[in-house]
Amino acid sequence: MLYAMLENRLGKDLIIFDGGFGSELEKRGLTGIPEDLNITAAEEIKNIHRSYSCADIITANTFGLNPVKYHGAYSLRELAKAAVNNARAAGKPVFFDVGPTGAMMKPIGELSFDDAYEAFKEVATVSRDLCDGYILETFSDIYEIKAAILAFKENTSLPIFATVTFDSTGRTLTGSTPEIAANTLSGLGVDALGINCSLGPKELIPIAERILKCTSVPVIVQPNRGLPVLEDGKTVYKLTEDEFIESAEKLIEMGVSVIGGCCGTNPEIIRRLSGYSGQKVREHEYCPATAVNSANCVCIIDGVKICGERLNPTGKKALKEALISEDMEYLIDEALKQQDAGADLLDVNCGLPQIDEKALMPKIILSLQEYCDLPLQIDSSDSEAIAAAARIYNGIPLINSVNGDPEVMERIFPIAKKYGAVVLGLAMDKNGVPKTAEGRLEIAERIISTAGKFGIAKEKIMIDTLVVTASAEQELVKETVRALEAVRKLGVKTALGVSNVSFGLPNRPLLNRTFLAMAMERGLNMPILNPLDSEMSGTARAYELLAGIDKNAENYIEIYKDYVPSASRTVKAVKEEKTAESLYDCVRLGLKTRAPEMTERELESLKPMEIVNKILIKALDDVGKLYGEGKLFLPQLISSAEAAKAAFAVITERLPKDAEPKGRVVLATVKGDVHDIGKNIVKVVIESYGWQVTDLGKDVPVEKVVEAVKELNPFAVGLSALMTTTVPSMEETVKALRDEGLSAKIFVGGAVLNEETAEKIGADYYTKDALEMAKKLDEVYGTESAS
């Protein structure tokens, strides 16, 4: 029944999902682990599902059912069977609800990509013969949802809908934009993608609009009923049903294909939405683009985009040695220099005879992703290395390369299709590089045509018309640029390794930048070059301005507003090199492995607390400012915090044994709430500011919090809650601490809280994120110390 409905309706006629479940549990007074209620309160759970029978698809009560998060009394299989059986009571197709693991992914946390995959694979295995499809929802990390999508696609054949959650800044917790999420999820081949939770329907309208513009995949939106407040110990949603429906109608008018509700939405709201079921999905503006992305940065290959070449070992002795010794610090330095010099994406190649590319390439990708924001080009002739790297890559990569040889295309295109990668095709085959533009064009057409047979659209293909050396084949240089112009007319983007043109000739920079200008005028989109060569990168930026690509010269002015004529590269790049060995820069860039060494160096001339106050706090404050401005994101914030912690550990050893720079903080996620991502982030960040932290974990009983505070006498207590149903538990914990007359300052935070709720439950302070808590702690501590 479901397959026919999806085939006939998905993307064509509007489909209605059901609404909030946790808020319905609270309304009925059902407490405990929600998944356990499928067995312990089966009839009540069935009644909730029946109340949503007006929807086209019902969601099973399985949000937290994965081996990382769930630690109840039953097996996953027992609960999966009970949950789907309960959902069947509504008489509609059932989607298995899959939430995140609750753990942070590396490098922010400890959960590896492979471990996340295995956790979701287990969920797929216990549920695939029970349900009709999967809804992956409330993910705040595109890396984790990628692991989940692969697990379900590789271990089931059922439909997959995937949604992520955004905050009021329009980014996920880990810094991904709607465009990044849409590009990544589209590439991974889900049946529908979109947004759920965190915000109300009105706030999700601009986010949905951005997603609709950059994907042809049907879009699903499941908003919250606004942000809740606490009244008389109960969670209350103030947004009226009429207001919800009014905004939902706008989403439908925009072209959303599937709509439902999340926290706070009720059966009446879904009943009213069901009146739109079957309505024709509105056509919307979709702009196909050749786009690659990391977790925090998307690069649309249009105009001219610079691909940094300095992580390719050809002709680079130091890089070869670094690859052989697996010196990741060297590679990270090279990546950061290129990023700071203005590269748009980076080529990564480790093709040396003595290297196992399949083993090393994923290690390099993981290391670079931790520190560098830019999208990466996976450059290898080894298809196994490409597959291993594309799998572990956080986002959508560019694969370099494929060529016109049928055997090569048979190996590479399935990898590109599976992981959604853009593929760079070389205009050559087993007979070599054709001497004419027409010959290269014929191979480009063959590559594009064959890619289409694998389901790879034109916007996922780029063509390199191949640079020949002017010293050896001068007459063929013009064929390369003629081929560029011809290939662009095929509707694909182009690339060239520009500096190859000058091999064997004097004054190579002059030839390189002149050829670059020739190639850009004929349609070159992605020159692969050294971005630290200011004249080469400057030629590209000047061309964009002169060709009218850089509107109002905005990019050019931003890059060159501090230009110094005598500089051999951008002023910014020079500054970065000068500060690359400082402790401040280690913290700013999150170089935690180098921080201890730099701290020891600073201790030669500064006292321990001088380093804390003059360097560490300044660096953290500067990072915090960039984070607040949306120029840095959670992964970079955590990396900086970890670097500061590493420095602080060295400093602590130099302090008198009885000295304690600051006090202790006790952290806990309150009883009934198993979400501890936010708390874990707070722990890392406030530790980096010098606070000693006792982490009580998640789902912590009131008595345990009180007992710990009595025993440790901390300066502050930090309580976290993500679920609306556990705000009363937080209030109970605050009250218990007050009743005991304990002096610790009480901080509260979490997605379901705000200033008003914090005041109502009796907390001293509400902080919206980890950085704000660190600063507020310091402020309060400083005020009390002064008094």
PDB file of N, CA, C and O in Angstrom, residues 10 90 93 106 183 307 334 397 476 491 517 521 532 588 603 631-632 667 733 753:
ATOM      1  N   LEU A  10       4.115  10.936  -3.896  1.00  0.00           N
ATOM      2  CA  LEU A  10       5.237  11.684  -3.342  1.00  0.00           C
ATOM      3  C   LEU A  10       5.793  12.666  -4.373  1.00  0.00           C
ATOM      4  O   LEU A  10       6.205  12.278  -5.467  1.00  0.00           O
ATOM      5  N   ALA A  90      -3.666   2.634  14.063  1.00  0.00           N
ATOM      6  CA  ALA A  90      -4.249   3.775  13.348  1.00  0.00           C
ATOM      7  C   ALA A  90      -4.749   3.393  11.962  1.00  0.00           C
ATOM      8  O   ALA A  90      -5.434   4.180  11.307  1.00  0.00           O
ATOM      9  N   PRO A  93      -0.150   3.346   6.913  1.00  0.00           N
ATOM     10  CA  PRO A  93       1.257   2.925   6.815  1.00  0.00           C
ATOM     11  C   PRO A  93       2.077   3.489   7.978  1.00  0.00           C
ATOM     12  O   PRO A  93       1.819   4.614   8.442  1.00  0.00           O
ATOM     13  N   LYS A 106      32.723  12.345  16.421  1.00  0.00           N
ATOM     14  CA  LYS A 106      34.082  12.855  16.317  1.00  0.00           C
ATOM     15  C   LYS A 106      34.143  13.860  15.163  1.00  0.00           C
ATOM     16  O   LYS A 106      33.442  13.687  14.184  1.00  0.00           O
ATOM     17  N   ASN A 183      21.942  19.749   0.006  1.00  0.00           N
ATOM     18  CA  ASN A 183      22.895  19.182  -0.948  1.00  0.00           C
ATOM     19  C   ASN A 183      23.391  17.813  -0.488  1.00  0.00           C
ATOM     20  O   ASN A 183      23.515  16.877  -1.280  1.00  0.00           O
ATOM     21  N   CYS A 307      40.711  25.886  -6.718  1.00  0.00           N
ATOM     22  CA  CYS A 307      40.987  24.627  -6.021  1.00  0.00           C
ATOM     23  C   CYS A 307      42.475  24.611  -5.661  1.00  0.00           C
ATOM     24  O   CYS A 307      43.337  24.633  -6.544  1.00  0.00           O
ATOM     25  N   GLU A 334      49.242  23.019   5.782  1.00  0.00           N
ATOM     26  CA  GLU A 334      49.134  23.349   4.359  1.00  0.00           C
ATOM     27  C   GLU A 334      47.691  23.665   3.980  1.00  0.00           C
ATOM     28  O   GLU A 334      47.421  24.575   3.183  1.00  0.00           O
ATOM     29  N   PRO A 397      31.736  15.529  -1.570  1.00  0.00           N
ATOM     30  CA  PRO A 397      33.058  15.854  -2.105  1.00  0.00           C
ATOM     31  C   PRO A 397      33.058  15.952  -3.625  1.00  0.00           C
ATOM     32  O   PRO A 397      32.077  15.611  -4.295  1.00  0.00           O
ATOM     33  N   LEU A 476      49.439  22.709 -29.193  1.00  0.00           N
ATOM     34  CA  LEU A 476      48.248  22.091 -28.617  1.00  0.00           C
ATOM     35  C   LEU A 476      47.654  22.892 -27.464  1.00  0.00           C
ATOM     36  O   LEU A 476      46.558  22.574 -26.990  1.00  0.00           O
ATOM     37  N   GLY A 491      26.812  22.134 -21.100  1.00  0.00           N
ATOM     38  CA  GLY A 491      26.070  22.361 -19.862  1.00  0.00           C
ATOM     39  C   GLY A 491      26.748  21.847 -18.622  1.00  0.00           C
ATOM     40  O   GLY A 491      26.071  21.605 -17.609  1.00  0.00           O
ATOM     41  N   ALA A 517      44.352  33.461 -17.537  1.00  0.00           N
ATOM     42  CA  ALA A 517      43.448  34.486 -18.082  1.00  0.00           C
ATOM     43  C   ALA A 517      42.817  34.024 -19.386  1.00  0.00           C
ATOM     44  O   ALA A 517      41.611  34.211 -19.627  1.00  0.00           O
ATOM     45  N   GLU A 521      38.616  33.168 -19.841  1.00  0.00           N
ATOM     46  CA  GLU A 521      37.819  33.836 -20.869  1.00  0.00           C
ATOM     47  C   GLU A 521      37.103  32.817 -21.750  1.00  0.00           C
ATOM     48  O   GLU A 521      36.024  33.110 -22.288  1.00  0.00           O
ATOM     49  N   LEU A 532      48.437  30.390  -2.622  1.00  0.00           N
ATOM     50  CA  LEU A 532      49.393  31.284  -1.961  1.00  0.00           C
ATOM     51  C   LEU A 532      50.176  32.115  -2.966  1.00  0.00           C
ATOM     52  O   LEU A 532      50.877  33.060  -2.576  1.00  0.00           O
ATOM     53  N   ARG A 588      43.115  29.698  18.661  1.00  0.00           N
ATOM     54  CA  ARG A 588      42.205  30.243  17.654  1.00  0.00           C
ATOM     55  C   ARG A 588      41.913  29.240  16.549  1.00  0.00           C
ATOM     56  O   ARG A 588      40.788  29.126  16.068  1.00  0.00           O
ATOM     57  N   LEU A 603      55.637  29.814  28.992  1.00  0.00           N
ATOM     58  CA  LEU A 603      55.987  29.777  30.417  1.00  0.00           C
ATOM     59  C   LEU A 603      57.430  30.199  30.680  1.00  0.00           C
ATOM     60  O   LEU A 603      57.800  30.474  31.833  1.00  0.00           O
ATOM     61  N   LYS A 631      30.701  33.293  12.005  1.00  0.00           N
ATOM     62  CA  LYS A 631      31.868  33.092  11.143  1.00  0.00           C
ATOM     63  C   LYS A 631      32.635  31.832  11.517  1.00  0.00           C
ATOM     64  O   LYS A 631      33.462  31.350  10.737  1.00  0.00           O
ATOM     65  N   LEU A 632      32.412  31.342  12.706  1.00  0.00           N
ATOM     66  CA  LEU A 632      32.916  30.038  13.142  1.00  0.00           C
ATOM     67  C   LEU A 632      31.733  29.247  13.675  1.00  0.00           C
ATOM     68  O   LEU A 632      30.728  29.823  14.104  1.00  0.00           O
ATOM     69  N   LEU A 667      27.447  19.418  36.539  1.00  0.00           N
ATOM     70  CA  LEU A 667      26.548  19.400  35.385  1.00  0.00           C
ATOM     71  C   LEU A 667      25.691  18.145  35.398  1.00  0.00           C
ATOM     72  O   LEU A 667      26.154  17.068  35.804  1.00  0.00           O
ATOM     73  N   THR A 733      14.150  19.623  40.381  1.00  0.00           N
ATOM     74  CA  THR A 733      15.548  19.599  40.812  1.00  0.00           C
ATOM     75  C   THR A 733      15.954  20.945  41.401  1.00  0.00           C
ATOM     76  O   THR A 733      16.627  21.013  42.443  1.00  0.00           O
ATOM     77  N   LEU A 753      14.049  25.709  26.673  1.00  0.00           N
ATOM     78  CA  LEU A 753      14.041  26.727  27.718  1.00  0.00           C
ATOM     79  C   LEU A 753      14.248  28.128  27.154  1.00  0.00           C
ATOM     80  O   LEU A 753      14.773  28.300  26.053  1.00  0.00           O
TER      81      LEU A 753
END
